[in-house]
Amino acid sequence: MALQDHSFKHSKYERPNQDWICGWSKEGWSCKIGPRENGSCRAASECFPIKKGDRWFCTRQESDGGPCQEGPLPAGNCSIPIPPCQPILSLRKRRGRVSFWTIVLTLGILFLILPYPNGSVLVSPGDIHAVHGNFGEQCERCHLTSSEHVAVPVVDGLSKAESIGDSQLCLSCHQFGVNGMRVHNQSPKALDAVTGRLKSIQGVPSPPLSLRVLNWLPDGFHAPSQSTACGTCHQEHQGKSSNLQSMDDQSCQVCHTIQFSGFGDGHPELETYPYKRRTRVAFDHNSHIDKHFLKEDKNNDFGSCDSCHGLSSTNQTMFTKAFNTSCAKCHTQELKGIGNEASLVFFRLPEIDLFSLGEKRIGAWPEDLKGDLGLEQDLTPFMRLLLETKSSATVPLAQQQLSTLAGDFTLLQEHGHLYDLESAGPEVLEASERIIWAIKNLLFELSTQGQQAIITRLKGKKISSALGRTLGNKELSALAAQLPIGVLQTAQQAWFPRLEEEIRIRRKANQESGRAVSDLSLSPAIFAQEKSSFSYDPSVIGENEDGDFDLERMLEGAASKNTGIGGDDIFTDDSIGDDISSQSFSEEEGADEEVSGVVVNGQESEEEDVDPAEVQERDKKREGGVSTGGWYHSNSDFSIKFRRSGHEDRFSYAWLNLANDVSSTSMNPSGSQLLAHLANSFGSGSCLRCHSLDQQKDENDQMFRQTINWSSFRQIPHYQPSTHFSHGSHFSLVSKEKTCQTCHMRKESEEKDWTKIWFEQNTNPLKYSSNFKPIAKETCSTCHQKNSAGEQCLLCHNYHIGQSSVKLVNQ
Amino acid sequence: MSTRVVKQFEDYWIWGILALGVVLGYHLLTLSLIRTNILSGISLFGLLLSLALFSVRKKVPFLPVGTAAGWLKFHIYCGLFSVVLFAVHIGVGLPNGYLDVSLAIVYLGVVSSGLVGLGLSIWIPKQLANCGEEVIFERIPILQRQLRKEAEGLVESTGNGEFGKFYISQVVPFFERTQYSHTHFFNNDRTRQELLNNLRAKHSFFGALERESAQHLEALIHTKYNLDRHATFQGFLKGWLFIHIPLTASLLLLSMTHGIIAYLYSPRFF
């Protein structure tokens, strides 16, 4: 049956878009006119009659039944009034009201939450990782405030996962050095070098499709700039136990030169891995294994790799066991030294060509070292370093003297030796004289001050400026090596019995001439020039009528002037005076020993007839007296020696370090000379024979860093290499078939003198041919595949390379 | 597949391909370490605003900005597309901040209500087409009153007999008000059938005039049932918007708050 008549005469026009509708509509009828806009009822009657002539007519519409039968009232009012209603909201309006109150509710909640002191808890995008839990809800610990943010262009903003400024806050705890914000924490130059090397690799596979598509994007979009924000990779607010280091393999490759699908599919060969550099300790595996370890000897317990290598506590690396475990069994004796190789000559009087030096005044000098015996005995590098580094702290005009002495050494080296001055010119002869007096002064200071003389010189400005630091007490103690003053005094008494008088006279002369009292090396030429400048008495400085040195005359002159030996009036340098006056020459062992052929300007000592063989025998006895290491003097070659104690000898260690530091930081020739001397001492027992010397160029290729590798490879604390490998995790794979050599396959040695070539004659640690073949990629990829042991980049590679440490913070 | 069917799904293909392209594009951008969350967030907010414009468009029908049908189509496709963007924006994991979780819940409420509304808009008209006459929702109370009066007229014409007693005892509540019931969704007309069966069972007690009136009443009951069906279905068609629109308003506010906070803790772009 039809419910509705849709003709306009019978169908009302519905207006559901109006806010209010007639309240009667619920009852099934509603007035035609409807409520007002404000929701009040305005209906009064069913029509508004109109007057035509003198009559009123009903105007009710057809749709409402047409004109009524009753018709309007006489006054013109409708006769059918409509009872007033309570208009109701339309459906649309009610929906609008609900929306409005929802908005109010939402805003209300937000305005209640945001100003709340702990509002950050509610607006935080999620829990931070437990390791950052100490920060609590303090957003400012990781985020700069809005005003601190630096405006960045849109593209840059999109290409960086987080503000660089925020990352600076990360670096306040996570410290990665000066390149902390850079890619891989490497300098652009270092990255360029790696990129250049990778670009040179041939046969690179084509990248996977996704990376090829990304390569079409402009560089700025997918390749990080020089500074990379931490949040690029580490996504925080992912929950307390989220993986902050999660990284897609392809993301790693976006910036990389070589792009591939997987480790087994396109990853470059491992090249020289893991033998990228030579070992710190020079060790020829081939010669040791073939010649010694494989011998069928019941005492040979070097049957396997773990005889010398052990797993580090981190389970990662295999370290080389200590000397006592690995090497001592065979190498102890040679490190103690045999014969002449057992000791280091610390101080030695050089042989002097007195015939060529002629009239020059050098004072007393042992007859056996006058240069006519062809000994070619020169001063030691230790002496040269100490002479050149005479302390300026207590000596006026020392810098002038230092520069003079350094120049003198250079001049002498260019034109001859102290033992051969035949062809030397006047300048060289003057330089030689100054050097000789400096040697005598050094011996004088050593014999009067002992270890302090060494320490004072090493603490001087020259060493400090060469090293860029001052030597510490521990280092100085090791360098002095408990040098007993008695040994020095005995030696001085034996070689220069009247050294003290000589020194005092020279200083007196200098004092009167207004020069530094310690400047003992004034040549006659200088004296001649300056004679008029001070009250010069030739007898005081031991000058005879011919202008030659005459000790007797000097002593007599001193006595006549009432400037007796030890007299206070001649000491202007209090420290030196105290040293001398407070220390008497002790009568220790050997102090009154006979010295063979000691002649002081032609006057032989009382023991001149002692047999040289006996002297040597006594020297040997003295050496034997310090069989576990120590100092002694040798009269046969006028030297003071140190006998090494064996492995880990403190003296050798300290002086090698000093020589290395001086020569590497300032290119100091005396440091280099000493280093070379120490390297060649002790023959096969030389420290540097095993402990390699690395020279490394810095980033600017300007300076080089020279390091003595005192220990084998050790994991540097807080240092991450570019790759890591867990030996411990792979030990379960070791079996009869699979041994260490499955991965570390020995290579037949191509060089006969392998150690000599790669260690003794080479200081570049990266220039190297290992005893082992590089590990083939297939060795790893057999197991490391996508669906077995895994082939993620981060399984072997570290992103952060170099120093890294975390500074813990309080809550 | 016939040409008609192909044409019907033509738009879906386009939007499907576009969505797939967006997902792939975002995947690639994510691989390249670009801040996809900012990009997807801005895109998503822009899309939500454009979806909300549909409501504005309804209020200004006089503007020449396309047909309502076109807007509806755009609204539906963009709404579905926003789901893709939303998934891209939040990633694989679920958000775990209070604000973000609230935002996600509200968004899901909007999408769910929208999908329900879409489903109702497709399904209900087909159901109503089987109800005979088309009825304007606002007129249903009038028509209901009209039917009640007609039924009461039948009772009056038969006098105070069995028919009248039956009407008063069992039929009056049926005609008194709209019988909203979920049973309409399942085409379950048990109430109507029980009423009719009871009426038919009384036929033997009715006189001739009453039997004639009873047959007329049966027709009125059928009509009233269809009217109730209209009221229920059209009520749902209009009712889902009571959830969808207020939630949309809340969603826009929360999105803005979320965006402002994200902006404050991210580098500025301008």
CSV table of N, CA, C and O in Angstrom, one decimal, chain A residues 755-786:
chain,number,residue,atom,x,y,z
A,755,THR,N,112.3,-11.8,8.7
A,755,THR,CA,112.3,-10.9,9.8
A,755,THR,C,113.1,-9.6,9.5
A,755,THR,O,112.7,-8.5,9.8
A,756,LYS,N,114.2,-9.9,8.8
A,756,LYS,CA,115.1,-8.7,8.5
A,756,LYS,C,114.4,-7.8,7.5
A,756,LYS,O,114.4,-6.6,7.6
A,757,ILE,N,113.7,-8.4,6.5
A,757,ILE,CA,113.1,-7.6,5.4
A,757,ILE,C,111.9,-6.8,6.0
A,757,ILE,O,111.8,-5.6,5.8
A,758,TRP,N,111.1,-7.5,6.7
A,758,TRP,CA,109.8,-6.8,7.1
A,758,TRP,C,109.9,-6.1,8.5
A,758,TRP,O,108.9,-5.4,8.8
A,759,PHE,N,110.9,-6.3,9.2
A,759,PHE,CA,111.0,-5.7,10.5
A,759,PHE,C,112.2,-4.9,10.7
A,759,PHE,O,112.1,-3.7,11.0
A,760,GLU,N,113.4,-5.5,10.5
A,760,GLU,CA,114.6,-4.7,10.8
A,760,GLU,C,114.8,-3.6,9.8
A,760,GLU,O,115.3,-2.5,10.1
A,761,GLN,N,114.5,-3.9,8.5
A,761,GLN,CA,114.7,-2.9,7.5
A,761,GLN,C,113.5,-2.1,7.1
A,761,GLN,O,113.5,-1.4,6.1
A,762,ASN,N,112.4,-2.3,7.8
A,762,ASN,CA,111.2,-1.7,7.4
A,762,ASN,C,110.5,-1.2,8.7
A,762,ASN,O,110.4,-1.8,9.7
A,763,THR,N,110.1,0.1,8.6
A,763,THR,CA,109.4,0.7,9.7
A,763,THR,C,107.9,1.0,9.4
A,763,THR,O,107.2,1.5,10.2
A,764,ASN,N,107.5,0.6,8.2
A,764,ASN,CA,106.1,0.8,7.8
A,764,ASN,C,105.3,-0.4,8.2
A,764,ASN,O,105.4,-1.5,7.5
A,765,PRO,N,104.4,-0.4,9.2
A,765,PRO,CA,103.7,-1.6,9.6
A,765,PRO,C,102.7,-2.1,8.6
A,765,PRO,O,102.4,-3.3,8.7
A,766,LEU,N,102.3,-1.3,7.7
A,766,LEU,CA,101.4,-1.7,6.7
A,766,LEU,C,102.1,-2.4,5.5
A,766,LEU,O,101.4,-3.0,4.6
A,767,LYS,N,103.4,-2.2,5.4
A,767,LYS,CA,104.1,-2.8,4.3
A,767,LYS,C,104.6,-4.1,4.8
A,767,LYS,O,105.5,-4.2,5.6
A,768,TYR,N,104.0,-5.2,4.4
A,768,TYR,CA,104.2,-6.4,5.1
A,768,TYR,C,103.7,-7.6,4.3
A,768,TYR,O,102.8,-7.5,3.5
A,769,SER,N,104.4,-8.7,4.4
A,769,SER,CA,104.0,-9.9,3.8
A,769,SER,C,103.8,-11.0,4.9
A,769,SER,O,104.8,-11.4,5.5
A,770,SER,N,102.6,-11.4,5.2
A,770,SER,CA,102.4,-12.2,6.4
A,770,SER,C,102.9,-13.6,6.1
A,770,SER,O,103.1,-14.1,5.0
A,771,ASN,N,103.1,-14.4,7.2
A,771,ASN,CA,103.4,-15.8,7.1
A,771,ASN,C,102.1,-16.6,6.8
A,771,ASN,O,102.2,-17.8,6.5
A,772,PHE,N,101.0,-15.9,6.8
A,772,PHE,CA,99.8,-16.6,6.5
A,772,PHE,C,99.0,-16.1,5.3
A,772,PHE,O,99.2,-14.9,5.0
A,773,LYS,N,98.3,-17.0,4.7
A,773,LYS,CA,97.5,-16.5,3.5
A,773,LYS,C,96.3,-15.8,4.0
A,773,LYS,O,95.7,-16.1,5.1
A,774,PRO,N,95.9,-14.7,3.3
A,774,PRO,CA,94.6,-14.0,3.7
A,774,PRO,C,93.5,-15.0,3.8
A,774,PRO,O,93.4,-15.9,3.0
A,775,ILE,N,92.6,-14.7,4.7
A,775,ILE,CA,91.4,-15.6,4.8
A,775,ILE,C,90.5,-15.4,3.6
A,775,ILE,O,90.1,-14.2,3.3
A,776,ALA,N,90.1,-16.5,3.0
A,776,ALA,CA,89.3,-16.3,1.8
A,776,ALA,C,87.8,-16.1,2.2
A,776,ALA,O,87.4,-16.6,3.3
A,777,LYS,N,87.1,-15.3,1.5
A,777,LYS,CA,85.7,-15.0,1.8
A,777,LYS,C,84.9,-16.3,1.9
A,777,LYS,O,84.0,-16.5,2.8
A,778,GLU,N,85.2,-17.3,1.1
A,778,GLU,CA,84.5,-18.6,1.1
A,778,GLU,C,84.6,-19.3,2.4
A,778,GLU,O,83.7,-20.0,2.8
A,779,THR,N,85.7,-19.0,3.1
A,779,THR,CA,85.9,-19.7,4.4
A,779,THR,C,84.8,-19.3,5.4
A,779,THR,O,84.2,-20.1,6.1
A,780,CYS,N,84.4,-18.0,5.3
A,780,CYS,CA,83.3,-17.5,6.1
A,780,CYS,C,81.9,-17.8,5.5
A,780,CYS,O,81.0,-18.2,6.2
A,781,SER,N,81.8,-17.6,4.2
A,781,SER,CA,80.5,-17.6,3.6
A,781,SER,C,79.9,-19.0,3.5
A,781,SER,O,78.8,-19.2,3.2
A,782,THR,N,80.8,-20.0,3.8
A,782,THR,CA,80.3,-21.4,3.9
A,782,THR,C,79.2,-21.5,4.9
A,782,THR,O,78.1,-22.1,4.7
A,783,CYS,N,79.4,-20.8,6.0
A,783,CYS,CA,78.4,-20.8,7.1
A,783,CYS,C,77.6,-19.5,7.1
A,783,CYS,O,76.4,-19.6,7.4
A,784,HIS,N,78.2,-18.4,6.9
A,784,HIS,CA,77.5,-17.1,7.0
A,784,HIS,C,76.7,-16.8,5.8
A,784,HIS,O,77.2,-16.2,4.9
A,785,GLN,N,75.5,-17.3,5.8
A,785,GLN,CA,74.6,-17.0,4.7
A,785,GLN,C,73.3,-16.5,5.4
A,785,GLN,O,73.2,-16.5,6.6
A,786,LYS,N,72.5,-16.0,4.5
A,786,LYS,CA,71.3,-15.3,5.0
A,786,LYS,C,70.5,-16.2,6.0
A,786,LYS,O,70.0,-15.7,7.0
